[in-house]
Amino acid sequence: MKKLILANWKMQLSFKESEKLARNYQAKIKNSVFEVGVLPDFSALEIVGRNLPTKLFKLGAQDLAPYLKGAYTGEVSALSLKQLGVKYVLIGHSERRQEFREKSSLLRLKVQAALEAGLVPVLCIGENASQKKAGKTASVLRRQLEEVLFGLRIEKDNALVVAYEPLWAIGSGQALKAAAAEAIQVMIKGVLANLVGRFPRVIYGGSVSSKNAADFLEWPNIDGLLVGGASLEAAEFKKIISA
Ligand code: 13P
C-alpha cells in the first residue's frame, strides 16, 4: 500500500476559497509517489472534486452522520458522500471530540455507517498534554481504539485508516519527533492486529509541514500524514507530497 497523505482543510475556507485552493492545487501539483486525499468542508466537496484530477487526488470528508438515512436534521449521510465521490472520511477528529463532545459510542456508529456505505473511515486518536505528562499515552490510545472498533468486522487492511494526532501537537507548531511517532505507530499496529486482525495504515498528524514531512515519511511504520494548516497553501502542500 502506498503511504497516504490527507489534507484536512477543516473549516478554514469558505466555499469560494475552497474552489480557489482546489484550482491552485490543480495548477501546481502534477504528481506524487503517495496517495493523496483532499478533505474540504461538506459544502465544497462537489466543486473541489470537480476541480482536482481524480487520478492524483482522492476526495475525503471531515465527518459524517452516524446513520445512513432518516429524520436527522442537519446531518450528512455516508450514502451522499459516496455519491459525491468521497473515499475517505475522518471520524473522531479531536476537534469533534472536544468541541462537539463526540464520544466513542457515537464514533462507533459513524465507523459502521462509513463501512456500510463503502467509505474508508479514518479514525482519529490522540492523547492530550496532561495524559502524555502522566505517561498514559499508550493506555489512552488503546482505550480509544478498543471503544470504537471492538467486534467490528474490517474486511481488509485498506478498509480502515487510523490517524494518530497528539492533541498538543495540533496547530501548535510542536510536532512529535518522528522517531517517537514511529514507536507509537508500532504500538498502535499491535493493538489493531489483536483488535480487528488487520494491518490498516496508521498515519501521523500534528504540525506537519514541508520542514518535517520527509522525516516522518522515511519511517517504515508511519504510513502517511494528516496535514492541517500546511495544506492551505498549494506550494507548501506540494512540497509535503513531494517529500
Ligand atoms: P495542523 O497540521 O494544523 O497541526 O492540524 C493537524 C490536524 O488536526 C489535521 O487533522
Coordinates of N, CA and C and ligand atoms in Angstrom, one line a residue:
M1 N 0.8 -1.2 0.0 CA 0.0 0.0 0.0 C 0.9 1.3 0.0
K2 N 0.5 2.2 -0.8 CA 1.2 3.5 -0.8 C 1.0 4.2 0.5
K3 N 1.9 5.1 0.9 CA 1.6 6.0 2.0 C 0.6 7.0 1.6
L4 N -0.2 7.4 2.6 CA -1.4 8.2 2.4 C -1.2 9.6 3.0
I5 N -1.4 10.6 2.2 CA -1.2 12.0 2.8 C -2.6 12.7 2.6
L6 N -3.2 13.1 3.7 CA -4.5 13.7 3.6 C -4.4 15.2 4.0
A7 N -5.1 16.1 3.2 CA -5.1 17.5 3.5 C -6.5 17.8 4.2
N8 N -6.4 18.1 5.5 CA -7.7 18.5 6.2 C -7.8 20.0 6.2
W9 N -8.7 20.5 5.4 CA -8.9 22.0 5.3 C -9.7 22.5 6.5
K10 N -10.3 21.6 7.3 CA -11.1 22.0 8.5 C -12.2 22.9 8.0
M11 N -12.5 24.0 8.8 CA -13.5 25.0 8.4 C -12.8 26.3 8.1
Q12 N -11.5 26.2 7.6 CA -10.7 27.4 7.4 C -11.1 28.2 6.1
L13 N -11.8 27.5 5.2 CA -12.0 28.2 3.9 C -13.5 28.3 3.6
S14 N -13.9 29.4 3.0 CA -15.3 29.5 2.5 C -15.4 28.6 1.3
F15 N -16.7 28.4 0.8 CA -16.9 27.7 -0.5 C -16.0 28.2 -1.6
K16 N -16.0 29.5 -1.8 CA -15.3 30.1 -2.9 C -13.8 29.9 -2.7
E17 N -13.3 30.1 -1.4 CA -11.9 29.9 -1.2 C -11.5 28.5 -1.4
S18 N -12.4 27.5 -1.1 CA -12.1 26.1 -1.3 C -11.9 25.8 -2.8
E19 N -12.8 26.4 -3.6 CA -12.8 26.2 -5.0 C -11.4 26.8 -5.5
K20 N -11.0 27.9 -5.0 CA -9.8 28.6 -5.5 C -8.6 27.7 -5.1
L21 N -8.6 27.2 -3.9 CA -7.4 26.4 -3.5 C -7.3 25.1 -4.3
A22 N -8.5 24.5 -4.6 CA -8.5 23.3 -5.5 C -7.9 23.6 -6.8
R23 N -8.2 24.8 -7.4 CA -7.7 25.2 -8.7 C -6.2 25.4 -8.6
N24 N -5.7 26.0 -7.4 CA -4.3 26.1 -7.2 C -3.6 24.8 -7.1
Y25 N -4.2 23.9 -6.4 CA -3.6 22.5 -6.3 C -3.5 22.0 -7.7
Q26 N -4.5 22.1 -8.5 CA -4.6 21.5 -9.8 C -3.4 22.1 -10.7
A27 N -3.3 23.4 -10.6 CA -2.3 24.1 -11.4 C -0.8 23.8 -11.0
K28 N -0.6 23.6 -9.7 CA 0.7 23.5 -9.2 C 1.2 22.0 -9.0
I29 N 0.2 21.1 -8.7 CA 0.6 19.8 -8.3 C 0.3 18.8 -9.4
K30 N 1.4 18.2 -9.9 CA 1.2 17.3 -11.1 C 1.4 15.8 -10.8
N31 N 2.1 15.5 -9.7 CA 2.3 14.1 -9.4 C 2.8 13.9 -8.0
S32 N 2.6 12.7 -7.5 CA 3.2 12.4 -6.2 C 3.4 10.9 -6.1
V33 N 4.3 10.4 -5.4 CA 4.5 9.0 -5.3 C 3.5 8.5 -4.2
F34 N 2.9 9.4 -3.5 CA 2.0 9.0 -2.4 C 0.5 9.0 -2.9
E35 N -0.4 8.3 -2.2 CA -1.8 8.5 -2.4 C -2.2 9.8 -1.6
V36 N -2.9 10.7 -2.3 CA -3.2 12.0 -1.7 C -4.7 12.2 -1.6
G37 N -5.2 12.7 -0.5 CA -6.6 13.0 -0.4 C -6.8 14.4 0.1
V38 N -7.9 15.0 -0.4 CA -8.2 16.4 0.0 C -9.6 16.4 0.7
L39 N -9.6 17.0 1.8 CA -10.8 17.0 2.7 C -11.4 18.4 2.9
P40 N -12.2 18.9 2.0 CA -12.8 20.2 2.2 C -14.1 20.1 3.1
D41 N -14.7 21.2 3.4 CA -16.0 21.0 4.2 C -17.1 20.5 3.3
F42 N -18.2 20.1 3.9 CA -19.2 19.4 3.1 C -19.7 20.2 1.9
S43 N -19.8 21.5 2.1 CA -20.4 22.4 1.0 C -19.5 22.4 -0.2
A44 N -18.2 22.2 0.0 CA -17.3 22.3 -1.2 C -16.9 21.0 -1.8
L45 N -17.4 19.9 -1.3 CA -17.0 18.6 -1.8 C -17.1 18.5 -3.3
E46 N -18.3 18.9 -3.8 CA -18.5 18.7 -5.2 C -17.6 19.5 -6.1
I47 N -17.5 20.8 -5.7 CA -16.7 21.7 -6.5 C -15.2 21.4 -6.5
V48 N -14.8 21.0 -5.3 CA -13.4 20.6 -5.2 C -13.1 19.3 -6.0
G49 N -14.0 18.4 -5.8 CA -13.9 17.1 -6.6 C -13.8 17.4 -8.1
R50 N -14.6 18.4 -8.6 CA -14.7 18.7 -10.0 C -13.4 19.4 -10.5
N51 N -12.7 20.1 -9.5 CA -11.5 20.8 -9.9 C -10.2 20.1 -9.7
L52 N -10.3 18.9 -9.2 CA -9.0 18.2 -9.0 C -9.0 17.0 -9.9
P53 N -7.8 16.7 -10.5 CA -7.7 15.5 -11.3 C -7.9 14.2 -10.4
T54 N -8.9 13.4 -10.8 CA -9.2 12.3 -9.9 C -8.1 11.2 -9.9
K55 N -7.2 11.2 -10.9 CA -6.1 10.3 -10.9 C -5.1 10.6 -9.8
L56 N -5.0 11.8 -9.5 CA -4.0 12.2 -8.5 C -4.6 12.4 -7.1
F57 N -5.8 12.9 -7.0 CA -6.4 13.3 -5.7 C -7.6 12.4 -5.4
K58 N -7.7 11.9 -4.2 CA -8.9 11.3 -3.7 C -9.7 12.4 -2.9
L59 N -11.0 12.2 -2.9 CA -11.8 13.2 -2.1 C -12.1 12.6 -0.7
G60 N -12.1 13.4 0.3 CA -12.4 13.0 1.6 C -13.3 14.0 2.3
A61 N -14.0 13.5 3.3 CA -14.9 14.3 4.1 C -14.4 14.4 5.5
Q62 N -14.8 15.4 6.3 CA -14.3 15.6 7.6 C -15.1 15.0 8.7
D63 N -16.3 14.5 8.3 CA -17.3 13.9 9.3 C -18.4 13.3 8.5
L64 N -19.3 12.6 9.2 CA -20.5 12.0 8.6 C -21.5 11.7 9.7
A65 N -22.7 11.4 9.2 CA -23.8 11.1 10.2 C -23.6 9.7 10.7
P66 N -24.0 9.4 11.9 CA -23.9 8.0 12.4 C -24.9 7.1 11.8
Y67 N -25.9 7.6 11.1 CA -26.9 6.7 10.4 C -26.9 7.0 8.9
L68 N -27.4 6.0 8.1 CA -27.4 6.2 6.7 C -28.6 7.0 6.2
K69 N -29.7 7.0 6.9 CA -30.9 7.7 6.4 C -31.9 7.9 7.5
G70 N -32.7 9.0 7.4 CA -33.7 9.1 8.4 C -33.9 10.6 8.9
A71 N -34.7 10.8 9.9 CA -35.0 12.1 10.4 C -33.9 12.6 11.3
Y72 N -32.8 13.0 10.7 CA -31.6 13.5 11.5 C -31.2 14.9 11.0
T73 N -32.0 15.9 11.3 CA -31.8 17.2 10.8 C -30.4 17.7 10.9
G74 N -29.9 18.2 9.8 CA -28.5 18.8 9.8 C -27.4 17.8 9.6
E75 N -27.7 16.6 9.5 CA -26.6 15.6 9.3 C -26.4 15.3 7.8
V76 N -25.2 14.7 7.5 CA -24.9 14.3 6.1 C -24.6 12.8 6.1
S77 N -25.3 12.1 5.2 CA -25.2 10.6 5.2 C -24.0 10.2 4.4
A78 N -23.5 9.0 4.8 CA -22.4 8.4 4.1 C -22.8 8.0 2.7
L79 N -24.1 7.8 2.5 CA -24.6 7.4 1.1 C -24.4 8.6 0.2
S80 N -24.7 9.8 0.7 CA -24.5 11.0 -0.2 C -23.0 11.3 -0.4
L81 N -22.2 11.1 0.6 CA -20.7 11.3 0.5 C -20.2 10.3 -0.6
K82 N -20.7 9.1 -0.6 CA -20.2 8.1 -1.5 C -20.6 8.6 -3.0
Q83 N -21.8 9.1 -3.1 CA -22.3 9.5 -4.4 C -21.5 10.7 -4.9
L84 N -21.0 11.5 -4.0 CA -20.2 12.7 -4.4 C -18.8 12.3 -4.7
G85 N -18.4 11.0 -4.6 CA -17.1 10.6 -5.0 C -16.1 10.6 -3.8
V86 N -16.6 10.6 -2.6 CA -15.8 10.6 -1.4 C -15.2 9.2 -1.2
K87 N -14.0 9.1 -0.8 CA -13.4 7.8 -0.5 C -13.1 7.8 1.0
Y88 N -12.4 8.8 1.6 CA -12.0 8.8 3.0 C -12.9 9.7 3.8
V89 N -13.2 9.3 5.1 CA -13.9 10.2 5.9 C -13.3 10.2 7.3
L90 N -13.0 11.4 7.8 CA -12.4 11.5 9.2 C -13.6 11.1 10.2
I91 N -13.2 10.4 11.2 CA -14.1 10.1 12.3 C -13.4 10.3 13.6
G92 N -14.0 11.2 14.5 CA -13.5 11.4 15.8 C -12.2 12.3 15.8
H93 N -12.2 13.2 14.9 CA -11.1 14.2 15.0 C -11.2 14.9 16.4
S94 N -10.0 15.2 16.9 CA -10.0 15.7 18.3 C -10.9 17.0 18.5
E95 N -10.9 17.7 17.4 CA -11.8 18.9 17.4 C -13.3 18.6 17.6
R96 N -13.7 17.5 17.0 CA -15.1 17.0 17.2 C -15.2 16.4 18.6
R97 N -14.2 15.7 19.0 CA -14.3 15.1 20.4 C -14.4 16.2 21.4
Q98 N -13.6 17.2 21.3 CA -13.6 18.3 22.3 C -14.7 19.3 22.1
E99 N -14.8 19.9 20.9 CA -15.8 21.0 20.7 C -17.2 20.5 20.7
F100 N -17.4 19.3 20.2 CA -18.8 18.8 19.9 C -19.1 17.6 20.8
R101 N -18.2 17.3 21.8 CA -18.5 16.3 22.8 C -18.7 14.9 22.2
E102 N -18.1 14.6 21.1 CA -18.4 13.3 20.4 C -17.7 12.2 21.3
K103 N -18.5 11.1 21.6 CA -18.0 10.0 22.4 C -17.8 8.8 21.6
S104 N -17.1 7.8 22.2 CA -16.8 6.6 21.4 C -18.0 5.9 20.9
S105 N -19.1 5.9 21.7 CA -20.3 5.2 21.2 C -20.8 5.8 19.9
L106 N -20.7 7.1 19.8 CA -21.2 7.8 18.6 C -20.2 7.5 17.4
L107 N -18.9 7.5 17.8 CA -17.9 7.3 16.8 C -18.0 5.9 16.2
R108 N -18.3 5.0 17.0 CA -18.5 3.6 16.6 C -19.6 3.5 15.5
L109 N -20.7 4.2 15.8 CA -21.8 4.2 14.8 C -21.4 4.8 13.5
K110 N -20.5 5.9 13.6 CA -20.1 6.6 12.4 C -19.1 5.6 11.6
V111 N -18.3 4.9 12.3 CA -17.4 4.0 11.6 C -18.3 2.9 10.9
Q112 N -19.3 2.4 11.6 CA -20.2 1.4 11.0 C -20.9 2.0 9.7
A113 N -21.4 3.2 9.8 CA -22.1 3.8 8.7 C -21.1 4.0 7.5
A114 N -19.9 4.4 7.8 CA -18.9 4.6 6.7 C -18.6 3.3 6.0
L115 N -18.4 2.2 6.8 CA -18.1 0.9 6.3 C -19.2 0.4 5.4
E116 N -20.4 0.6 6.0 CA -21.6 0.1 5.3 C -21.8 0.7 3.9
A117 N -21.4 2.0 3.8 CA -21.6 2.8 2.5 C -20.4 2.6 1.6
G118 N -19.4 1.9 2.1 CA -18.2 1.7 1.2 C -17.2 2.8 1.3
L119 N -17.2 3.6 2.4 CA -16.2 4.6 2.6 C -15.1 4.1 3.5
V120 N -14.0 4.7 3.4 CA -12.9 4.3 4.3 C -12.8 5.2 5.5
P121 N -13.2 4.7 6.7 CA -13.1 5.6 7.9 C -11.6 5.9 8.3
V122 N -11.4 7.1 8.6 CA -10.0 7.5 9.1 C -10.3 7.8 10.6
L123 N -10.1 6.8 11.4 CA -10.4 7.0 12.9 C -9.2 7.8 13.5
C124 N -9.6 8.9 14.1 CA -8.5 9.8 14.7 C -8.4 9.5 16.2
I125 N -7.2 9.3 16.7 CA -7.0 9.1 18.1 C -5.8 10.0 18.6
G126 N -5.7 10.2 19.8 CA -4.6 11.0 20.3 C -4.7 11.4 21.8
E127 N -3.6 11.5 22.5 CA -3.6 11.9 23.9 C -3.5 13.4 24.0
N128 N -3.9 13.9 25.2 CA -3.7 15.3 25.4 C -2.4 15.5 26.2
A129 N -2.1 16.8 26.5 CA -0.8 17.1 27.1 C -0.7 16.5 28.5
S130 N -1.8 16.5 29.3 CA -1.7 16.0 30.6 C -1.6 14.5 30.7
Q131 N -2.3 13.9 29.7 CA -2.2 12.4 29.6 C -0.8 12.0 29.3
K132 N -0.2 12.8 28.4 CA 1.2 12.5 28.0 C 2.1 12.6 29.2
K133 N 1.9 13.7 29.9 CA 2.8 14.0 31.0 C 2.7 12.9 32.1
A134 N 1.5 12.4 32.2 CA 1.3 11.3 33.2 C 1.7 9.9 32.7
G135 N 2.3 9.9 31.5 CA 2.8 8.6 31.0 C 1.6 7.7 30.5
K136 N 0.5 8.3 30.2 CA -0.7 7.5 29.8 C -0.9 7.3 28.3
T137 N 0.0 7.8 27.5 CA -0.3 7.8 26.1 C -0.7 6.4 25.6
A138 N 0.0 5.4 25.9 CA -0.3 4.1 25.3 C -1.7 3.6 25.8
S139 N -2.0 3.8 27.1 CA -3.3 3.3 27.6 C -4.5 4.1 27.0
V140 N -4.3 5.4 26.8 CA -5.3 6.3 26.2 C -5.6 5.9 24.8
L141 N -4.6 5.6 24.0 CA -4.7 5.3 22.6 C -5.4 3.9 22.5
R142 N -5.0 3.0 23.3 CA -5.6 1.6 23.3 C -7.1 1.7 23.6
R143 N -7.4 2.5 24.7 CA -8.8 2.6 25.0 C -9.6 3.2 23.9
Q144 N -9.1 4.3 23.3 CA -9.8 4.9 22.2 C -10.1 4.0 21.0
L145 N -9.1 3.1 20.7 CA -9.2 2.1 19.7 C -10.2 1.1 20.0
E146 N -10.1 0.6 21.2 CA -11.0 -0.6 21.7 C -12.4 -0.1 21.7
E147 N -12.7 1.1 22.3 CA -14.1 1.5 22.5 C -14.8 1.7 21.2
V148 N -14.1 2.0 20.1 CA -14.7 2.3 18.8 C -14.7 1.0 18.0
L149 N -13.7 0.2 18.0 CA -13.5 -0.8 17.0 C -13.8 -2.2 17.5
F150 N -14.0 -2.4 18.8 CA -14.2 -3.8 19.3 C -15.3 -4.5 18.6
G151 N -15.0 -5.7 18.1 CA -16.0 -6.5 17.5 C -16.5 -6.1 16.1
L152 N -15.9 -5.0 15.6 CA -16.3 -4.6 14.2 C -15.5 -5.5 13.2
R153 N -16.2 -5.7 12.1 CA -15.6 -6.6 11.0 C -14.9 -5.6 10.0
I154 N -13.6 -5.7 9.9 CA -12.9 -4.9 8.9 C -12.5 -5.9 7.8
E155 N -13.0 -5.8 6.6 CA -12.8 -6.8 5.6 C -11.4 -6.9 5.1
K156 N -10.7 -5.8 5.0 CA -9.3 -5.9 4.5 C -8.5 -4.7 5.1
D157 N -7.2 -4.8 5.0 CA -6.3 -3.8 5.6 C -6.7 -2.4 5.2
N158 N -6.9 -2.3 3.9 CA -7.2 -0.9 3.4 C -8.6 -0.4 3.5
A159 N -9.4 -1.1 4.3 CA -10.8 -0.7 4.6 C -10.9 0.3 5.7
L160 N -9.7 0.5 6.4 CA -9.7 1.4 7.6 C -8.3 2.1 7.6
V161 N -8.3 3.3 8.1 CA -7.1 4.1 8.4 C -7.2 4.6 9.8
V162 N -6.1 4.6 10.5 CA -6.1 5.2 11.8 C -5.1 6.4 11.8
A163 N -5.6 7.6 12.2 CA -4.7 8.8 12.3 C -4.4 9.0 13.7
Y164 N -3.1 9.0 14.0 CA -2.6 9.3 15.4 C -2.2 10.8 15.4
E165 N -3.0 11.6 16.1 CA -2.7 13.0 16.3 C -2.7 13.4 17.8
P166 N -1.5 13.5 18.3 CA -1.4 14.0 19.7 C -2.0 15.4 19.8
L167 N -2.9 15.6 20.7 CA -3.7 16.8 20.7 C -2.8 18.1 20.9
W168 N -1.8 17.9 21.7 CA -0.9 19.1 22.0 C -0.1 19.4 20.7
A169 N 0.0 18.6 19.8 CA 0.8 18.8 18.5 C -0.1 19.5 17.5
I170 N -1.4 19.5 17.6 CA -2.3 20.0 16.6 C -2.2 21.6 16.6
G171 N -1.8 22.1 15.5 CA -1.9 23.6 15.3 C -0.9 24.3 16.2
S172 N 0.0 23.6 16.9 CA 0.9 24.3 17.9 C 2.3 24.6 17.3
G173 N 2.6 24.0 16.1 CA 4.0 24.1 15.6 C 4.9 23.2 16.3
Q174 N 4.4 22.4 17.3 CA 5.3 21.5 18.0 C 5.0 20.0 17.6
A175 N 5.5 19.6 16.5 CA 5.2 18.2 16.1 C 6.0 17.2 17.0
L176 N 5.4 16.0 17.1 CA 6.1 15.0 17.8 C 7.4 14.6 17.0
K177 N 8.4 14.2 17.7 CA 9.6 13.8 16.9 C 9.3 12.5 16.1
A178 N 9.8 12.4 14.9 CA 9.5 11.3 14.0 C 9.8 10.0 14.6
A179 N 10.9 9.9 15.3 CA 11.3 8.6 15.9 C 10.3 8.2 17.0
A180 N 9.8 9.2 17.8 CA 8.8 8.9 18.8 C 7.4 8.5 18.2
A181 N 7.1 9.2 17.1 CA 5.9 8.8 16.4 C 5.9 7.4 15.8
E182 N 7.1 7.0 15.3 CA 7.3 5.6 14.8 C 7.0 4.6 15.9
A183 N 7.6 4.9 17.1 CA 7.4 3.9 18.2 C 5.9 3.8 18.6
I184 N 5.2 4.9 18.6 CA 3.8 4.9 18.9 C 3.0 4.2 17.8
Q185 N 3.3 4.4 16.6 CA 2.6 3.8 15.5 C 2.7 2.3 15.6
V186 N 3.9 1.8 16.0 CA 4.2 0.4 16.1 C 3.2 -0.2 17.2
M187 N 3.1 0.5 18.3 CA 2.3 0.1 19.4 C 0.8 0.1 18.9
I188 N 0.4 1.1 18.2 CA -1.0 1.1 17.6 C -1.3 -0.1 16.7
K189 N -0.3 -0.4 15.9 CA -0.5 -1.5 15.0 C -0.6 -2.8 15.7
G190 N 0.1 -2.9 16.8 CA 0.0 -4.1 17.7 C -1.5 -4.3 18.2
V191 N -2.0 -3.1 18.7 CA -3.4 -3.1 19.2 C -4.3 -3.5 18.1
L192 N -4.2 -2.9 16.9 CA -5.1 -3.1 15.8 C -5.1 -4.6 15.4
A193 N -3.9 -5.2 15.4 CA -3.8 -6.6 14.9 C -4.6 -7.5 15.9
N194 N -4.5 -7.2 17.2 CA -5.3 -8.0 18.1 C -6.8 -7.7 18.0
L195 N -7.1 -6.4 17.8 CA -8.5 -6.0 17.8 C -9.3 -6.3 16.6
V196 N -8.8 -6.1 15.4 CA -9.5 -6.3 14.2 C -8.8 -7.3 13.3
G197 N -7.7 -7.8 13.7 CA -7.0 -8.8 12.9 C -6.5 -8.3 11.5
R198 N -6.3 -7.0 11.5 CA -5.8 -6.4 10.2 C -4.6 -5.4 10.5
F199 N -4.0 -5.0 9.4 CA -2.9 -4.0 9.5 C -3.2 -2.8 8.6
P200 N -4.2 -2.0 9.1 CA -4.5 -0.8 8.4 C -3.4 0.2 8.4
R201 N -3.4 1.2 7.5 CA -2.4 2.2 7.6 C -2.6 3.1 8.8
V202 N -1.5 3.4 9.5 CA -1.6 4.3 10.6 C -0.8 5.6 10.2
I203 N -1.4 6.7 10.2 CA -0.8 8.0 9.7 C -0.6 8.9 10.9
Y204 N 0.3 9.8 10.7 CA 0.6 10.8 11.8 C 0.1 12.2 11.5
G205 N -0.5 12.9 12.4 CA -0.9 14.3 12.2 C -0.5 15.1 13.4
G206 N -0.3 16.4 13.2 CA 0.0 17.4 14.2 C 1.2 18.2 13.9
S207 N 1.0 19.4 13.3 CA 2.0 20.3 13.0 C 3.0 19.8 11.9
V208 N 2.4 19.0 11.0 CA 3.3 18.6 9.8 C 3.4 19.7 8.9
S209 N 4.6 19.9 8.4 CA 4.9 20.9 7.4 C 5.9 20.4 6.4
S210 N 6.3 21.3 5.4 CA 7.3 20.9 4.5 C 8.7 20.7 5.1
K211 N 8.8 21.2 6.3 CA 10.1 21.1 7.0 C 10.3 19.8 7.7
N212 N 9.2 19.1 8.1 CA 9.4 17.8 8.8 C 8.7 16.6 8.1
A213 N 8.0 16.8 7.0 CA 7.3 15.7 6.4 C 8.2 14.6 6.0
A214 N 9.3 14.9 5.4 CA 10.2 13.8 4.9 C 10.8 13.0 6.1
D215 N 11.0 13.7 7.2 CA 11.5 12.9 8.4 C 10.5 11.9 8.8
F216 N 9.2 12.2 8.8 CA 8.2 11.2 9.2 C 8.1 10.1 8.1
L217 N 8.1 10.5 6.9 CA 7.8 9.6 5.8 C 8.9 8.5 5.6
E218 N 10.0 8.8 6.2 CA 11.1 7.8 5.9 C 11.0 6.6 6.9
W219 N 10.1 6.7 7.9 CA 10.0 5.6 8.9 C 9.0 4.6 8.3
P220 N 9.3 3.3 8.5 CA 8.5 2.2 7.9 C 7.1 2.1 8.5
N221 N 6.9 2.5 9.7 CA 5.5 2.3 10.3 C 4.7 3.6 10.3
I222 N 5.3 4.7 9.8 CA 4.5 5.9 9.6 C 3.9 5.8 8.2
D223 N 2.7 5.4 8.0 CA 2.1 5.1 6.7 C 1.5 6.3 6.0
G224 N 1.8 7.5 6.5 CA 1.3 8.7 5.9 C 1.1 9.8 6.9
L225 N 0.5 10.9 6.4 CA 0.4 12.1 7.2 C -1.0 12.7 7.1
L226 N -1.5 13.3 8.2 CA -2.7 14.1 8.1 C -2.3 15.5 8.4
V227 N -2.5 16.4 7.4 CA -2.0 17.7 7.4 C -3.1 18.8 7.5
G228 N -3.0 19.6 8.5 CA -3.9 20.7 8.6 C -3.5 22.0 8.0
G229 N -3.0 22.9 8.8 CA -2.6 24.3 8.3 C -1.7 24.3 7.1
A230 N -0.8 23.4 7.0 CA 0.2 23.4 5.9 C -0.4 22.9 4.6
S231 N -1.7 22.5 4.6 CA -2.3 22.1 3.4 C -3.1 23.3 2.8
L232 N -3.1 24.4 3.4 CA -4.0 25.5 3.0 C -3.3 26.4 1.9
E233 N -2.1 26.0 1.6 CA -1.3 26.8 0.6 C -0.7 25.7 -0.4
A234 N -1.1 25.9 -1.7 CA -0.7 24.8 -2.7 C 0.8 24.6 -2.7
A235 N 1.6 25.6 -2.7 CA 3.0 25.4 -2.9 C 3.6 24.7 -1.7
E236 N 3.1 25.0 -0.5 CA 3.6 24.3 0.7 C 3.1 22.8 0.7
F237 N 1.9 22.6 0.3 CA 1.4 21.2 0.3 C 2.1 20.4 -0.8
K238 N 2.4 21.1 -1.9 CA 3.2 20.4 -2.9 C 4.5 19.9 -2.4
K239 N 5.2 20.7 -1.6 CA 6.5 20.3 -1.0 C 6.3 19.0 -0.1
I240 N 5.2 19.0 0.6 CA 4.9 17.9 1.5 C 4.7 16.6 0.7
I241 N 3.9 16.7 -0.3 CA 3.7 15.4 -1.0 C 4.8 15.1 -2.0
S242 N 5.8 15.9 -2.1 CA 7.0 15.6 -2.9 C 8.1 15.2 -2.0
A243 N 7.8 15.0 -0.7 CA 8.9 14.8 0.3 C 9.5 13.4 0.0
Ligands
13P1 P1 -2.1 21.0 11.9 O1 -1.4 20.3 10.8 O2 -2.6 22.4 11.5 O3 -1.4 20.9 13.2 O4 -3.5 20.2 12.1 C1 -3.4 18.9 12.3 C2 -4.8 18.3 12.2 O5 -5.6 18.4 13.1 C3 -5.1 17.6 10.9 O6 -6.3 16.9 11.1

